[in-house]
Amino acid sequence: MGLSAKSSIVEDGLMVEIMPEKMESLKAALKNMQDFSIGCGRQGASEPDETVNIKWVDNDVQFNLGVKSPIDGQLMDGIPSIRVHNGTDYKGTTRFIRWTEVFIIKSDDHSSGVNDPVDINKLSGSIAKATCAALVKLLDLLATAGLTKLGVRATIHPDNVGYEAGSEGTKLPPIYMKSLDNELIQVLHKAAQSSQDAHTVLELIFFVLED
């Protein structure tokens, strides 16, 4: 006799494997914003070995409490963020730069234009790539100056395109900003042109680490 469902702990959460008919019921429950229970164990058992409950709750904003932006000290209380686990490290002579997180300060859920809403993953990846390319030759200078945790806050909107970059609560010196301009400005303007009327503000976090 097979299993009605199976749950297992994975690196970033809980994985639950269910039968196709159960999946259809789950989809319907999610669409209707209803709670849903999944009993795990052998089919036909009087009691499941364990139960996975999916519950709708009030919006939780109790996260990133006390976290501050390295750019200007702005509090990130309640601002959602995504940890980056598979980013590409850009290596310099003795150090490398790593993108570790993106804070979604503002993101329109939908656009009234003809294009799809802004793809946060694709956009943040493009910004990260440009930032790393701009700074990879300056990593030793950054580290010597103690600027090893960096933030880049990008604003994407047809009428307002730009970025800020800083570390230790202050903006980066001109030598770094000039290099960032050369790589980032084109990326941001291209994103703004395809964003229709969507307004997006992202802050990416980078670390300069020893190789």
Coordinates of N, CA and C in Angstrom, one line a residue:
M1 N 0.9 -1.2 0.0 CA 0.0 0.0 0.0 C 0.9 1.2 0.0
G2 N 0.6 2.2 -0.9 CA 1.4 3.4 -1.0 C 1.2 4.4 0.1
L3 N 1.9 5.5 -0.1 CA 1.7 6.7 0.9 C 0.7 7.7 0.3
S4 N -0.1 8.2 1.2 CA -1.0 9.2 0.9 C -0.3 10.6 0.6
A5 N 0.8 10.8 1.4 CA 1.6 12.0 1.3 C 2.9 11.7 2.1
K6 N 3.9 12.5 1.7 CA 5.2 12.3 2.4 C 5.8 13.7 2.6
S7 N 6.3 14.0 3.8 CA 7.0 15.2 4.1 C 8.4 15.0 4.5
S8 N 9.3 16.0 4.1 CA 10.7 15.9 4.5 C 11.3 17.3 4.6
I9 N 12.2 17.4 5.5 CA 12.9 18.7 5.7 C 14.0 18.8 4.6
V10 N 14.0 20.0 4.0 CA 15.0 20.3 3.0 C 15.7 21.6 3.5
E11 N 16.7 22.0 2.7 CA 17.6 23.1 3.1 C 16.9 24.3 3.4
D12 N 15.9 24.7 2.6 CA 15.2 26.0 2.8 C 13.8 25.9 3.2
G13 N 13.4 24.7 3.8 CA 12.0 24.6 4.3 C 11.5 23.2 4.4
L14 N 10.2 23.0 4.1 CA 9.6 21.7 4.2 C 9.1 21.3 2.8
M15 N 9.4 20.1 2.4 CA 8.9 19.6 1.1 C 7.8 18.5 1.4
V16 N 6.7 18.7 0.7 CA 5.6 17.8 0.9 C 5.2 17.2 -0.5
E17 N 5.3 15.9 -0.6 CA 4.9 15.2 -1.8 C 3.5 14.6 -1.7
I18 N 2.6 15.0 -2.6 CA 1.2 14.5 -2.5 C 0.7 13.9 -3.8
M19 N -0.4 13.2 -3.7 CA -0.9 12.6 -4.9 C -1.6 13.7 -5.8
P20 N -1.7 13.4 -7.1 CA -2.3 14.3 -8.1 C -3.7 14.8 -7.7
E21 N -4.6 14.0 -7.2 CA -5.9 14.4 -6.8 C -5.9 15.3 -5.6
K22 N -4.9 15.1 -4.7 CA -4.7 16.0 -3.5 C -4.2 17.3 -4.0
M23 N -3.4 17.3 -5.0 CA -2.8 18.6 -5.5 C -3.9 19.5 -6.1
E24 N -4.9 18.8 -6.7 CA -6.0 19.6 -7.3 C -6.8 20.2 -6.2
S25 N -7.0 19.5 -5.1 CA -7.8 20.0 -3.9 C -7.0 21.2 -3.3
L26 N -5.7 21.0 -3.2 CA -4.8 22.1 -2.6 C -4.9 23.3 -3.5
K27 N -4.8 23.2 -4.8 CA -4.9 24.4 -5.7 C -6.2 25.1 -5.5
A28 N -7.3 24.3 -5.4 CA -8.6 25.0 -5.2 C -8.7 25.7 -3.8
A29 N -8.1 25.1 -2.8 CA -8.1 25.8 -1.5 C -7.3 27.0 -1.5
L30 N -6.1 27.0 -2.2 CA -5.3 28.2 -2.2 C -6.0 29.3 -3.0
K31 N -6.6 28.9 -4.1 CA -7.4 29.9 -4.9 C -8.5 30.6 -4.2
N32 N -9.1 29.8 -3.3 CA -10.2 30.3 -2.5 C -9.8 30.9 -1.1
M33 N -8.4 30.9 -0.9 CA -7.8 31.4 0.3 C -8.4 30.6 1.6
Q34 N -8.4 29.3 1.4 CA -8.9 28.5 2.5 C -7.8 27.7 3.2
D35 N -7.9 27.4 4.5 CA -7.0 26.5 5.1 C -7.0 25.1 4.5
F36 N -5.9 24.4 4.7 CA -5.9 23.0 4.1 C -5.0 22.1 4.9
S37 N -5.4 20.9 5.1 CA -4.6 19.9 5.9 C -4.2 18.8 5.0
I38 N -2.9 18.3 5.1 CA -2.4 17.2 4.4 C -1.9 16.1 5.4
G39 N -2.6 15.0 5.3 CA -2.2 13.9 6.2 C -1.1 13.0 5.5
C40 N 0.0 12.8 6.2 CA 1.1 12.1 5.7 C 1.2 10.7 6.3
G41 N 1.4 9.7 5.5 CA 1.5 8.3 5.9 C 0.9 7.3 4.9
R42 N 0.7 6.1 5.4 CA 0.2 5.1 4.5 C -1.3 5.3 4.2
Q43 N -1.6 5.0 2.9 CA -3.0 5.1 2.5 C -3.9 4.1 3.3
G44 N -5.0 4.5 3.7 CA -6.0 3.7 4.4 C -5.7 3.6 5.9
A45 N -4.7 4.2 6.4 CA -4.4 4.2 7.9 C -5.4 5.0 8.6
S46 N -5.7 4.5 9.8 CA -6.8 5.2 10.6 C -6.4 6.6 11.0
E47 N -5.1 6.8 11.3 CA -4.6 8.1 11.6 C -3.3 8.4 10.8
P48 N -3.1 9.6 10.3 CA -1.9 9.9 9.6 C -0.7 9.9 10.6
D49 N 0.5 9.6 10.0 CA 1.7 9.7 10.8 C 2.0 11.1 11.3
E50 N 1.7 12.0 10.4 CA 1.8 13.5 10.8 C 0.9 14.3 9.8
T51 N 0.6 15.5 10.2 CA -0.3 16.3 9.5 C 0.4 17.7 9.2
V52 N 0.4 18.1 7.9 CA 0.9 19.4 7.5 C -0.3 20.3 7.3
N53 N -0.4 21.4 8.1 CA -1.5 22.3 8.0 C -1.0 23.6 7.3
I54 N -1.8 24.0 6.3 CA -1.6 25.3 5.6 C -2.6 26.2 6.0
K55 N -2.2 27.3 6.7 CA -3.2 28.3 7.2 C -3.0 29.7 6.7
W56 N -4.0 30.3 6.4 CA -4.0 31.8 6.0 C -3.9 32.6 7.3
V57 N -3.0 33.5 7.3 CA -2.8 34.4 8.5 C -2.7 35.8 8.1
D58 N -2.8 36.7 9.1 CA -2.7 38.1 8.8 C -1.2 38.4 8.3
N59 N -1.1 39.4 7.5 CA 0.2 39.8 7.0 C 1.2 40.0 8.1
D60 N 2.3 39.3 8.0 CA 3.4 39.4 9.0 C 4.5 40.3 8.6
V61 N 4.7 41.4 9.3 CA 5.7 42.3 9.0 C 6.8 42.3 10.1
Q62 N 6.8 41.3 10.9 CA 7.8 41.2 12.0 C 9.1 40.5 11.5
F63 N 9.7 41.1 10.5 CA 11.0 40.5 10.1 C 11.9 41.6 9.7
N64 N 13.2 41.3 9.6 CA 14.3 42.3 9.3 C 14.3 43.4 10.3
L65 N 13.8 43.1 11.5 CA 13.7 44.2 12.6 C 15.1 44.6 13.0
G66 N 15.4 45.8 13.0 CA 16.7 46.3 13.4 C 17.8 46.3 12.4
V67 N 17.5 45.7 11.2 CA 18.5 45.7 10.1 C 18.6 47.1 9.5
K68 N 19.8 47.5 9.3 CA 20.0 48.9 8.7 C 20.7 48.8 7.4
S69 N 20.4 49.7 6.5 CA 21.0 49.8 5.2 C 22.5 50.3 5.4
P70 N 23.4 49.6 4.7 CA 24.8 50.1 4.8 C 25.0 51.4 4.0
I71 N 24.0 51.8 3.3 CA 24.1 53.1 2.5 C 23.9 54.3 3.4
D72 N 22.8 54.3 4.1 CA 22.5 55.5 4.9 C 21.8 55.2 6.3
G73 N 21.9 53.9 6.6 CA 21.3 53.5 7.9 C 19.8 53.4 8.0
Q74 N 19.2 53.5 6.8 CA 17.7 53.3 6.8 C 17.3 52.0 7.4
L75 N 16.3 52.0 8.2 CA 15.8 50.8 8.8 C 15.0 49.9 7.8
M76 N 15.3 48.6 7.9 CA 14.6 47.7 7.0 C 13.5 46.9 7.6
D77 N 13.0 47.4 8.8 CA 11.9 46.8 9.5 C 10.7 46.5 8.6
G78 N 10.3 45.2 8.5 CA 9.1 44.9 7.7 C 9.3 44.9 6.2
I79 N 10.5 45.1 5.7 CA 10.8 45.1 4.3 C 11.2 43.7 3.9
P80 N 10.5 43.1 3.0 CA 10.9 41.7 2.6 C 12.2 41.7 1.9
S81 N 12.9 40.6 2.1 CA 14.2 40.4 1.4 C 14.3 38.9 1.0
I82 N 15.2 38.7 0.0 CA 15.5 37.4 -0.5 C 17.0 37.1 -0.4
R83 N 17.3 36.0 0.3 CA 18.7 35.6 0.4 C 19.2 35.0 -0.9
V84 N 20.4 35.3 -1.3 CA 20.9 34.8 -2.6 C 21.9 33.7 -2.3
H85 N 21.6 32.5 -2.8 CA 22.4 31.3 -2.5 C 23.2 30.8 -3.7
N86 N 22.9 31.3 -4.8 CA 23.6 30.8 -6.0 C 24.1 31.9 -6.9
G87 N 24.5 33.0 -6.3 CA 25.1 34.1 -7.0 C 26.5 33.8 -7.5
T88 N 27.0 34.5 -8.5 CA 28.3 34.3 -9.0 C 29.3 35.2 -8.3
D89 N 30.4 34.7 -7.7 CA 31.4 35.5 -7.1 C 32.3 36.1 -8.2
Y90 N 32.6 37.3 -8.1 CA 33.5 38.0 -9.0 C 34.9 38.2 -8.3
K91 N 35.9 37.5 -8.9 CA 37.2 37.5 -8.2 C 38.2 38.5 -8.7
G92 N 38.8 39.2 -7.7 CA 39.9 40.1 -8.1 C 41.2 39.5 -7.9
T93 N 42.2 40.3 -7.5 CA 43.6 39.7 -7.3 C 43.6 38.9 -6.1
T94 N 43.2 39.4 -5.0 CA 43.3 38.7 -3.7 C 42.0 38.6 -3.0
R95 N 40.9 39.2 -3.5 CA 39.6 39.2 -2.9 C 38.5 38.9 -3.9
F96 N 37.3 38.7 -3.4 CA 36.2 38.6 -4.3 C 35.0 39.3 -3.7
I97 N 34.0 39.6 -4.6 CA 32.8 40.3 -4.2 C 31.6 39.3 -4.4
R98 N 30.8 39.3 -3.3 CA 29.6 38.3 -3.4 C 28.3 39.1 -3.1
W99 N 27.3 38.8 -3.9 CA 26.0 39.4 -3.7 C 25.2 38.4 -2.8
T100 N 24.7 38.9 -1.7 CA 24.1 38.0 -0.7 C 22.6 38.2 -0.4
E101 N 22.1 39.4 -0.8 CA 20.7 39.6 -0.4 C 20.1 40.7 -1.2
V102 N 18.8 40.7 -1.4 CA 18.1 41.8 -2.1 C 16.9 42.2 -1.2
F103 N 16.8 43.5 -0.9 CA 15.6 44.0 -0.1 C 14.6 44.6 -1.2
I104 N 13.4 44.2 -1.1 CA 12.4 44.7 -2.0 C 11.6 45.8 -1.3
I105 N 12.2 47.0 -1.5 CA 11.7 48.2 -0.8 C 10.3 48.6 -1.4
K106 N 10.2 48.6 -2.7 CA 8.9 48.9 -3.4 C 8.8 48.0 -4.6
S107 N 7.7 47.4 -4.8 CA 7.5 46.7 -6.0 C 6.0 46.6 -6.4
D108 N 5.6 47.2 -7.5 CA 4.2 47.2 -7.9 C 3.8 45.7 -8.2
D109 N 2.7 45.3 -7.7 CA 2.2 43.9 -7.9 C 1.9 43.7 -9.4
H110 N 1.4 44.8 -10.1 CA 1.0 44.6 -11.5 C 1.3 45.9 -12.2
S111 N 1.3 45.9 -13.5 CA 1.5 47.1 -14.3 C 0.3 47.2 -15.2
S112 N -0.1 48.5 -15.4 CA -1.3 48.7 -16.3 C -0.9 48.8 -17.7
G113 N 0.4 48.6 -18.0 CA 0.9 48.6 -19.4 C 0.7 47.3 -20.0
V114 N 1.2 47.1 -21.3 CA 1.0 45.9 -22.0 C 2.0 44.8 -21.6
N115 N 3.1 45.2 -20.9 CA 4.1 44.2 -20.5 C 3.7 43.6 -19.2
D116 N 4.4 42.5 -18.9 CA 4.2 41.8 -17.7 C 4.9 42.6 -16.5
P117 N 4.5 42.3 -15.3 CA 5.1 43.0 -14.1 C 6.6 42.8 -14.1
V118 N 7.3 43.7 -13.4 CA 8.7 43.6 -13.3 C 9.2 42.3 -12.7
D119 N 10.1 41.6 -13.4 CA 10.6 40.3 -12.8 C 11.8 40.7 -11.9
I120 N 11.5 40.6 -10.6 CA 12.4 41.0 -9.5 C 13.7 40.2 -9.6
N121 N 13.6 38.9 -9.8 CA 14.8 38.0 -9.9 C 15.7 38.4 -11.0
K122 N 15.1 38.6 -12.2 CA 15.9 39.0 -13.4 C 16.5 40.4 -13.2
L123 N 15.7 41.3 -12.7 CA 16.2 42.7 -12.5 C 17.3 42.8 -11.5
S124 N 17.1 42.1 -10.4 CA 18.1 42.2 -9.3 C 19.4 41.5 -9.8
G125 N 19.3 40.4 -10.6 CA 20.4 39.7 -11.1 C 21.2 40.6 -12.0
S126 N 20.5 41.4 -12.9 CA 21.2 42.3 -13.8 C 22.0 43.4 -13.0
I127 N 21.3 43.9 -12.0 CA 22.0 44.9 -11.2 C 23.2 44.4 -10.5
A128 N 23.0 43.2 -9.9 CA 24.2 42.6 -9.2 C 25.3 42.3 -10.1
K129 N 25.1 41.8 -11.3 CA 26.1 41.5 -12.3 C 26.9 42.8 -12.7
A130 N 26.1 43.9 -12.9 CA 26.8 45.2 -13.3 C 27.6 45.7 -12.1
T131 N 27.0 45.6 -10.9 CA 27.7 46.1 -9.7 C 29.1 45.4 -9.5
C132 N 29.0 44.1 -9.6 CA 30.2 43.3 -9.4 C 31.3 43.6 -10.5
A133 N 30.8 43.7 -11.7 CA 31.7 44.0 -12.8 C 32.4 45.4 -12.6
A134 N 31.6 46.3 -12.0 CA 32.2 47.7 -11.8 C 33.2 47.7 -10.7
L135 N 33.0 46.9 -9.7 CA 33.8 47.0 -8.5 C 34.9 45.9 -8.4
V136 N 34.9 44.9 -9.2 CA 35.9 43.8 -9.1 C 37.3 44.3 -9.1
K137 N 37.6 45.3 -9.9 CA 39.0 45.8 -9.9 C 39.4 46.7 -8.8
L138 N 38.4 47.0 -7.9 CA 38.6 48.0 -6.9 C 38.5 47.3 -5.5
L139 N 38.5 46.0 -5.4 CA 38.2 45.3 -4.2 C 39.2 45.5 -3.1
D140 N 40.5 45.6 -3.5 CA 41.6 45.8 -2.5 C 41.4 47.2 -1.9
L141 N 41.1 48.2 -2.8 CA 40.9 49.6 -2.3 C 39.7 49.6 -1.3
L142 N 38.6 49.0 -1.6 CA 37.5 48.9 -0.8 C 37.8 48.3 0.6
A143 N 38.5 47.2 0.5 CA 38.9 46.4 1.8 C 39.8 47.3 2.6
T144 N 40.8 47.9 2.0 CA 41.7 48.7 2.8 C 41.0 49.9 3.5
A145 N 40.0 50.4 2.8 CA 39.2 51.5 3.4 C 38.1 51.0 4.4
G146 N 38.1 49.7 4.6 CA 37.1 49.2 5.5 C 35.7 49.1 5.0
L147 N 35.6 49.2 3.7 CA 34.2 49.2 3.0 C 34.0 47.8 2.5
T148 N 33.7 46.9 3.4 CA 33.5 45.5 3.0 C 32.1 45.0 2.9
K149 N 31.1 45.8 3.5 CA 29.7 45.5 3.3 C 29.1 46.7 2.5
L150 N 28.6 46.4 1.3 CA 28.1 47.5 0.4 C 26.7 47.3 0.1
G151 N 26.0 48.4 -0.1 CA 24.6 48.4 -0.5 C 24.4 49.2 -1.8
V152 N 23.6 48.7 -2.7 CA 23.2 49.5 -3.9 C 21.7 49.5 -4.0
R153 N 21.1 50.7 -3.9 CA 19.7 50.9 -3.9 C 19.3 51.5 -5.3
A154 N 18.6 50.7 -6.0 CA 18.2 51.1 -7.4 C 16.7 51.5 -7.5
T155 N 16.4 52.6 -8.1 CA 15.0 53.0 -8.4 C 14.7 52.8 -9.9
I156 N 13.7 52.1 -10.2 CA 13.3 51.8 -11.6 C 11.9 52.4 -11.8
H157 N 11.8 53.4 -12.6 CA 10.5 54.0 -13.0 C 10.7 54.9 -14.2
P158 N 9.8 54.9 -15.2 CA 10.0 55.7 -16.4 C 10.4 57.1 -16.1
D159 N 9.8 57.7 -15.0 CA 10.1 59.1 -14.7 C 11.2 59.3 -13.6
N160 N 11.7 58.2 -13.1 CA 12.7 58.3 -12.0 C 13.6 57.1 -12.0
V161 N 14.8 57.3 -12.6 CA 15.7 56.2 -12.7 C 17.0 56.6 -12.0
G162 N 17.5 55.8 -11.1 CA 18.8 56.1 -10.5 C 19.2 55.1 -9.5
Y163 N 20.3 55.4 -8.8 CA 20.8 54.5 -7.7 C 21.6 55.2 -6.7
E164 N 21.7 54.6 -5.6 CA 22.6 55.1 -4.5 C 23.5 53.9 -4.1
A165 N 24.7 54.2 -3.7 CA 25.6 53.2 -3.3 C 26.4 53.7 -2.1
G166 N 26.5 52.8 -1.1 CA 27.3 53.2 0.1 C 27.7 52.1 1.0
S167 N 28.4 52.4 2.0 CA 29.0 51.5 3.0 C 29.2 52.2 4.3
E168 N 29.0 51.5 5.4 CA 29.2 52.1 6.7 C 28.4 53.4 6.9
G169 N 27.2 53.4 6.3 CA 26.3 54.5 6.5 C 26.6 55.8 5.7
T170 N 27.5 55.7 4.8 CA 27.9 56.9 4.0 C 28.0 56.5 2.5
K171 N 27.8 57.4 1.6 CA 27.9 57.1 0.2 C 29.3 56.8 -0.2
L172 N 29.5 56.0 -1.2 CA 30.8 55.6 -1.7 C 31.5 56.8 -2.3
P173 N 32.8 56.9 -2.2 CA 33.6 57.9 -2.8 C 33.5 57.9 -4.3
P174 N 33.9 59.1 -4.9 CA 33.7 59.2 -6.4 C 34.4 58.1 -7.2
I175 N 35.6 57.6 -6.8 CA 36.3 56.6 -7.6 C 35.4 55.4 -7.9
Y176 N 34.6 55.0 -6.8 CA 33.8 53.8 -7.0 C 32.5 54.2 -7.7
M177 N 31.9 55.4 -7.5 CA 30.7 55.8 -8.1 C 30.9 55.9 -9.6
K178 N 32.1 56.4 -10.1 CA 32.3 56.6 -11.5 C 32.3 55.2 -12.2
S179 N 32.9 54.2 -11.5 CA 33.0 52.9 -12.1 C 31.6 52.3 -12.1
L180 N 30.8 52.5 -11.1 CA 29.4 52.0 -11.0 C 28.6 52.7 -12.1
D181 N 28.8 54.0 -12.3 CA 28.0 54.7 -13.4 C 28.2 54.0 -14.7
N182 N 29.5 53.7 -15.0 CA 29.8 53.1 -16.3 C 29.1 51.8 -16.6
E183 N 28.8 51.0 -15.5 CA 28.1 49.7 -15.6 C 26.6 49.7 -15.4
L184 N 26.2 50.5 -14.4 CA 24.9 50.4 -13.9 C 23.8 51.3 -14.7
I185 N 24.2 52.5 -15.1 CA 23.3 53.4 -15.7 C 22.5 52.8 -16.9
Q186 N 23.3 52.1 -17.8 CA 22.7 51.5 -18.9 C 21.7 50.4 -18.6
V187 N 22.1 49.6 -17.6 CA 21.2 48.5 -17.1 C 19.9 49.1 -16.5
L188 N 20.0 50.1 -15.7 CA 18.8 50.7 -15.1 C 17.9 51.4 -16.1
H189 N 18.4 52.1 -17.0 CA 17.6 52.7 -18.0 C 16.9 51.7 -18.9
K190 N 17.6 50.7 -19.2 CA 17.0 49.6 -20.0 C 15.8 49.0 -19.3
A191 N 16.0 48.8 -18.0 CA 14.9 48.2 -17.1 C 13.7 49.1 -17.1
A192 N 14.0 50.4 -16.9 CA 12.9 51.4 -16.8 C 12.1 51.5 -18.1
Q193 N 12.8 51.3 -19.3 CA 12.1 51.4 -20.5 C 11.1 50.2 -20.7
S194 N 11.4 49.1 -20.1 CA 10.5 47.9 -20.3 C 9.6 47.8 -19.1
S195 N 9.7 48.7 -18.1 CA 8.8 48.5 -16.9 C 7.5 49.1 -17.0
Q196 N 7.2 49.8 -18.1 CA 5.9 50.5 -18.3 C 5.8 51.5 -17.2
D197 N 4.7 51.4 -16.4 CA 4.5 52.4 -15.3 C 4.8 51.8 -13.9
A198 N 5.4 50.6 -13.9 CA 5.7 50.0 -12.6 C 6.8 50.8 -11.9
H199 N 6.7 50.8 -10.6 CA 7.7 51.5 -9.8 C 8.4 50.5 -8.8
T200 N 9.7 50.3 -9.0 CA 10.4 49.3 -8.2 C 11.6 50.0 -7.6
V201 N 11.8 49.6 -6.3 CA 13.0 50.1 -5.6 C 13.6 48.8 -4.9
L202 N 14.8 48.5 -5.2 CA 15.5 47.4 -4.7 C 16.8 47.8 -4.0
E203 N 17.2 47.1 -2.9 CA 18.5 47.4 -2.4 C 19.2 46.0 -2.3
L204 N 20.4 46.0 -3.0 CA 21.2 44.8 -3.0 C 22.4 44.9 -2.1
I205 N 22.7 43.8 -1.4 CA 23.8 43.8 -0.4 C 24.9 42.9 -0.9
F206 N 26.1 43.5 -0.8 CA 27.3 42.8 -1.3 C 28.4 42.8 -0.2
F207 N 29.2 41.7 -0.2 CA 30.3 41.7 0.7 C 31.6 41.5 -0.1
V208 N 32.7 42.2 0.4 CA 34.0 42.0 -0.2 C 34.7 41.0 0.8
L209 N 35.2 39.9 0.3 CA 35.7 38.8 1.1 C 37.1 38.5 0.6
E210 N 37.9 38.0 1.5 CA 39.3 37.5 1.1 C 39.2 36.2 0.4
D211 N 40.0 36.1 -0.7 CA 40.0 34.8 -1.5 C 40.7 33.7 -0.7

